[in-house]
PDB file of C-alpha atoms in Angstrom:
ATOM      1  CA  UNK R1325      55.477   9.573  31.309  1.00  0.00           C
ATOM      2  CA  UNK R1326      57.030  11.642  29.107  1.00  0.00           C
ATOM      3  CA  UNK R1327      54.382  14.561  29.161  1.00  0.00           C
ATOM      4  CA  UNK R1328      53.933  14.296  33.079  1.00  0.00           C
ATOM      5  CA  UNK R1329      57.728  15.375  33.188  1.00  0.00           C
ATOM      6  CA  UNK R1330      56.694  18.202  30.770  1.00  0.00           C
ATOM      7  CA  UNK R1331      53.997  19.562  32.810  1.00  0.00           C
ATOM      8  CA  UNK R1332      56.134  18.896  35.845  1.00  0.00           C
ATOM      9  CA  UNK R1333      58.777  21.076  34.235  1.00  0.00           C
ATOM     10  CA  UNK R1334      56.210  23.751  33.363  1.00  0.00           C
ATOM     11  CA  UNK R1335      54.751  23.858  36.734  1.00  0.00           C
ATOM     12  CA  UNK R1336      58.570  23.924  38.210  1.00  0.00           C
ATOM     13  CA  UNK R1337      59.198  26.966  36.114  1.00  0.00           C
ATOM     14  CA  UNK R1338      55.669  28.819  37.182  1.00  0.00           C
ATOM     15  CA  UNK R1339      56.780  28.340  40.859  1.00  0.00           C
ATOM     16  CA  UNK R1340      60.700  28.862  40.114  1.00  0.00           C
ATOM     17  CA  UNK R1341      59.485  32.685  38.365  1.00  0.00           C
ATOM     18  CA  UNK R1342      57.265  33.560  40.620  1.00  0.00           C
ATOM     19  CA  UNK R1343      54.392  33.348  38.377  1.00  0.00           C
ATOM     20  CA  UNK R1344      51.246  34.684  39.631  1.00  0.00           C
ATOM     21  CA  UNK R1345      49.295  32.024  38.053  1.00  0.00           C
ATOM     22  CA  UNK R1346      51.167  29.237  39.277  1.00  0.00           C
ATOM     23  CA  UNK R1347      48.416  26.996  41.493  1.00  0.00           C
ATOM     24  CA  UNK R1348      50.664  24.561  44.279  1.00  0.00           C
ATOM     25  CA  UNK R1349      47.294  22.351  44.094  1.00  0.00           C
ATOM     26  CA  UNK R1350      47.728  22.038  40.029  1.00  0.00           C
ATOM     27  CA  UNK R1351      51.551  20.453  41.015  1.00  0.00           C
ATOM     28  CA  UNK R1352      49.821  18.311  43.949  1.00  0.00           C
ATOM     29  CA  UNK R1353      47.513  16.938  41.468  1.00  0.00           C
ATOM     30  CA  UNK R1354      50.573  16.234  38.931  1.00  0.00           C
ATOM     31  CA  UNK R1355      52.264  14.419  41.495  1.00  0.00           C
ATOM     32  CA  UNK R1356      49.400  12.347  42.935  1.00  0.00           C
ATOM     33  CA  UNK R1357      48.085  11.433  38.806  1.00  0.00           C
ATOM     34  CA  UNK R1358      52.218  10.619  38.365  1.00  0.00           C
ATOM     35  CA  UNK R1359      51.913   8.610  41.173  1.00  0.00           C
ATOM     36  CA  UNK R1360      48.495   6.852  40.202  1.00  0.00           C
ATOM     37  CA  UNK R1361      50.494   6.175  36.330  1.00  0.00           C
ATOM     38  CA  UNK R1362      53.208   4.734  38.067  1.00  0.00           C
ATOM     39  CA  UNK R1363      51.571   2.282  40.001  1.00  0.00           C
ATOM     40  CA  UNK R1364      49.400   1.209  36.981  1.00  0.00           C
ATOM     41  CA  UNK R1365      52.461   0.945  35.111  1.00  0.00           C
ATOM     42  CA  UNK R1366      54.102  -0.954  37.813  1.00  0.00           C
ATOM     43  CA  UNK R1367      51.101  -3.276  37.722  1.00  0.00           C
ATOM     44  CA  UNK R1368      51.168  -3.928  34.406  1.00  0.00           C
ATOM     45  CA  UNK R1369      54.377  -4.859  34.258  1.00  0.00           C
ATOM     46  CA  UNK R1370      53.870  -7.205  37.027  1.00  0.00           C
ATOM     47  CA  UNK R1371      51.066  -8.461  35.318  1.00  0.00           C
ATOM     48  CA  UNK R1372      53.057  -9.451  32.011  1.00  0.00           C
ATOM     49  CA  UNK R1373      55.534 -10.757  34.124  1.00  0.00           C
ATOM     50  CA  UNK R1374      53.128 -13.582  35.842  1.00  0.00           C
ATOM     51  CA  UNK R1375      52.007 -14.025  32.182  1.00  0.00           C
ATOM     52  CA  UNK R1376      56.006 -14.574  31.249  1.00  0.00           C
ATOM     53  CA  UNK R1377      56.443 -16.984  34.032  1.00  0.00           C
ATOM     54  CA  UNK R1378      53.150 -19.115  33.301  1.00  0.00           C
ATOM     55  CA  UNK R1379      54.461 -18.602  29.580  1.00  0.00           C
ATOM     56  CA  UNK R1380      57.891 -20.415  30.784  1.00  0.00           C
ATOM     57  CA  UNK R1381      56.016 -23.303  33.208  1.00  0.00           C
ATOM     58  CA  UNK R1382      54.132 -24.034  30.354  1.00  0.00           C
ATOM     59  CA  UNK R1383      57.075 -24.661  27.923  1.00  0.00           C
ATOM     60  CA  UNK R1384      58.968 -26.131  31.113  1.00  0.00           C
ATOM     61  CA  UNK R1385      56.251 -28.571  31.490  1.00  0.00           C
ATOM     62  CA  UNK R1386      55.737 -29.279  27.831  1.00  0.00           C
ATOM     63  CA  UNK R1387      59.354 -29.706  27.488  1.00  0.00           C
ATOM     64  CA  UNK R1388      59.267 -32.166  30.237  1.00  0.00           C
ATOM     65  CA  UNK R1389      56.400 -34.136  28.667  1.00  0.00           C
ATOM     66  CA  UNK R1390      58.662 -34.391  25.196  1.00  0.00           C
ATOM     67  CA  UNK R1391      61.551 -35.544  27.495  1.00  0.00           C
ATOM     68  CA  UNK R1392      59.638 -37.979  28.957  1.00  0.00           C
ATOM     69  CA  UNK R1393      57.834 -39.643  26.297  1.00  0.00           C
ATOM     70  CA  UNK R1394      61.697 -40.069  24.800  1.00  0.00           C
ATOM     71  CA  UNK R1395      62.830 -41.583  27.561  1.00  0.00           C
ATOM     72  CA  UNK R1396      60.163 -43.616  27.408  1.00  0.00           C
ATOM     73  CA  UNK R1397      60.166 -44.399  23.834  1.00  0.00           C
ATOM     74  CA  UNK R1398      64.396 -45.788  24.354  1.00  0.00           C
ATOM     75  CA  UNK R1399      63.842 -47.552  26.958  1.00  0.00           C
ATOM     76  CA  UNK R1400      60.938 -49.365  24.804  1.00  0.00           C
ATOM     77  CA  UNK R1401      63.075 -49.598  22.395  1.00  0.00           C
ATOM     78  CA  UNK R1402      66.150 -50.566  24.316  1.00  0.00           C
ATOM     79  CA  UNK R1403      64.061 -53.346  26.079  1.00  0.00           C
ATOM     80  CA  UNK R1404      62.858 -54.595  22.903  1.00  0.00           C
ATOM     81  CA  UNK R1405      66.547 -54.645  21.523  1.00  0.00           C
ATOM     82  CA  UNK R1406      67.109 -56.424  24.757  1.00  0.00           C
ATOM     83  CA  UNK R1407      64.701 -59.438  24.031  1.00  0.00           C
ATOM     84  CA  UNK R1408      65.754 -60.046  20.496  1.00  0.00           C
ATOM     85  CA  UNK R1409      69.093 -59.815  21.796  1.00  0.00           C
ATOM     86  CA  UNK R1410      68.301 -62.565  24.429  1.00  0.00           C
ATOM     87  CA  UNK R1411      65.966 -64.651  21.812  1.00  0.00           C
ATOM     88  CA  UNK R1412      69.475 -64.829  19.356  1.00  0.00           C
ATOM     89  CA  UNK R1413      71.549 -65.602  21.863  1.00  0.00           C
ATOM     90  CA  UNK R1414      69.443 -68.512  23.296  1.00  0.00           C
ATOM     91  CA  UNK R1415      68.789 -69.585  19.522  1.00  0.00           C
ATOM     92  CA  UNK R1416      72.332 -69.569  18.899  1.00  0.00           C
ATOM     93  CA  UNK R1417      72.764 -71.364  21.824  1.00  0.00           C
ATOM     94  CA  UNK R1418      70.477 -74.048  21.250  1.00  0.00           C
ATOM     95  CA  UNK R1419      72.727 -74.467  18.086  1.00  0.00           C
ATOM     96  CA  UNK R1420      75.582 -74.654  19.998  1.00  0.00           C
ATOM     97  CA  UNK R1421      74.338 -77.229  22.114  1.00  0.00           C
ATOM     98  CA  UNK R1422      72.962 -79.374  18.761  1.00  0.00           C
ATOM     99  CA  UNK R1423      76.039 -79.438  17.138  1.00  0.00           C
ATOM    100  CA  UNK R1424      78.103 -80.654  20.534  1.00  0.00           C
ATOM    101  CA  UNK R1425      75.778 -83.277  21.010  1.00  0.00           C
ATOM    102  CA  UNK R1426      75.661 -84.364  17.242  1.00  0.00           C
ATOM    103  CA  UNK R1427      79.686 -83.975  17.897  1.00  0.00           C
ATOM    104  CA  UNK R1428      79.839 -85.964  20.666  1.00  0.00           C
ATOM    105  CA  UNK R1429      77.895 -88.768  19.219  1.00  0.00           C
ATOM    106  CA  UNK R1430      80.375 -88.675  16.555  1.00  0.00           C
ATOM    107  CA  UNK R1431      83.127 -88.943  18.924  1.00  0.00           C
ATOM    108  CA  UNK R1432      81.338 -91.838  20.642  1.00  0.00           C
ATOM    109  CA  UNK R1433      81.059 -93.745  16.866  1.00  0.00           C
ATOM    110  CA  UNK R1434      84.659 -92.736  16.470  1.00  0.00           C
ATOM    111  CA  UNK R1435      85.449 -93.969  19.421  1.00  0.00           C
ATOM    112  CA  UNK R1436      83.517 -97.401  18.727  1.00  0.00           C
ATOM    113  CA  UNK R1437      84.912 -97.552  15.470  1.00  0.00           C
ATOM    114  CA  UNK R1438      88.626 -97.050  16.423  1.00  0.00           C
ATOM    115  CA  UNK R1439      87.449-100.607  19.109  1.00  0.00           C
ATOM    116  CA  UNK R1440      86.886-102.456  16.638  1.00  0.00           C
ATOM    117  CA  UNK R1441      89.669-101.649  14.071  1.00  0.00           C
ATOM    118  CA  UNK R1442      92.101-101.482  17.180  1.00  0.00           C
ATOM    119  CA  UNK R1443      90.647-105.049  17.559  1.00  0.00           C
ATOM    120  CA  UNK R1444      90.577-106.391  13.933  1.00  0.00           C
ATOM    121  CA  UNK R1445      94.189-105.167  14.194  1.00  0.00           C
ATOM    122  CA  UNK R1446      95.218-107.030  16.995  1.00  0.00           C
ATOM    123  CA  UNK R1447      93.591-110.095  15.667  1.00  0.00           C
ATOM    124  CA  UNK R1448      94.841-109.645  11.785  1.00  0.00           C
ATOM    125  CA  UNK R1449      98.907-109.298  13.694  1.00  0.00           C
ATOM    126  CA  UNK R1450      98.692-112.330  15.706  1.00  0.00           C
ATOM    127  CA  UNK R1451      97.161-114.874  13.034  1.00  0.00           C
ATOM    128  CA  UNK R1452      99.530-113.182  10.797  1.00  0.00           C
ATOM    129  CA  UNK R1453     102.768-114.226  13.823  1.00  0.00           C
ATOM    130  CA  UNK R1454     101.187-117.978  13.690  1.00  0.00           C
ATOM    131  CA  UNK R1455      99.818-117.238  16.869  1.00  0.00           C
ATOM    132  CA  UNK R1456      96.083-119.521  16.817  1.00  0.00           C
ATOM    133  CA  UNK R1457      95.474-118.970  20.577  1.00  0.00           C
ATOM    134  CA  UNK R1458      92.321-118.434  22.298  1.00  0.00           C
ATOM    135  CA  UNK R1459      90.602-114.703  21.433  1.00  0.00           C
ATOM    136  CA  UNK R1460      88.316-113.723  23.174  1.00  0.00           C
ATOM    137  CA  UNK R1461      84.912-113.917  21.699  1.00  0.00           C
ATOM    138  CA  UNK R1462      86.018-116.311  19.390  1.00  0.00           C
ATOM    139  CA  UNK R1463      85.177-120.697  20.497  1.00  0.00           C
ATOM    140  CA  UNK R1464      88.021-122.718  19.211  1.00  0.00           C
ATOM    141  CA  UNK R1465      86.507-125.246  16.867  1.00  0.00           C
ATOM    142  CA  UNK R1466      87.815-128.041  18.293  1.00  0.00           C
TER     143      UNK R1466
END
């Protein structure tokens, strides 16, 4: 560009002094070449652009696929931390529910057991008063 605008300067100084060599066609020509360089310049710089922007989609896309497979790799991972999560909690459930039943059976001896002492009580306090009624389950010997 830079030695069009000389040439366009000589030429504008030919026709500015009146030179007698000075050919109008010879600027024509100047102009119409500048304009032929500008247009190639013009489309080359269109051109890199389009490669630019295919450049970005590119990384755009590719940074898309990365985002995805990510995602996709927490939610794997989330889901998995999801099951083992569910697989303790029923475990430890299931515990739970071994150790109330193994309590409540206790509770039921317990209960069964306090019966019978309550009971053996009873009996021991009224022999102990004199008292030789009828108990129940028991036949008088008589």
């Amino acid at each position: 560009m830079e030695a069009f605008l000389s040439q366009f300067t000589f030429l504008s100084d030919q026709a500015l002094q009146g030179n007698k060599n000075f050919d109008p066609s010879a600027m024509e020509d100047l102009m119409k070449l500048f304009e032929i360089e500008s247009y190639k310049a013009w489309a080359a710089l269109e051109l890199e652009e389009e490669k630019q922007v295919k450049g970005a989609e590119i990384t755009m896309q590719q940074a898309e696929d990365y985002f995805d497979s990510v995602m996709e790799t927490a939610v794997d991972e989330f889901r998995r931390f999801e099951e083992e999560m569910e697989r303790e909690a029923k475990a430890e459930l299931s515990g739970v529910d071994d150790t109330t039943e193994k309590v409540k059976k206790m509770g039921d001896l317990m209960e069964k057991g306090a019966n019978i002492a309550s009971k053996l009580y009873v009996e021991a306090a009224m022999k102990s008063t004199g008292f030789n009624g009828l108990l129940p389950n028991k036949v008088h010997p008589s």
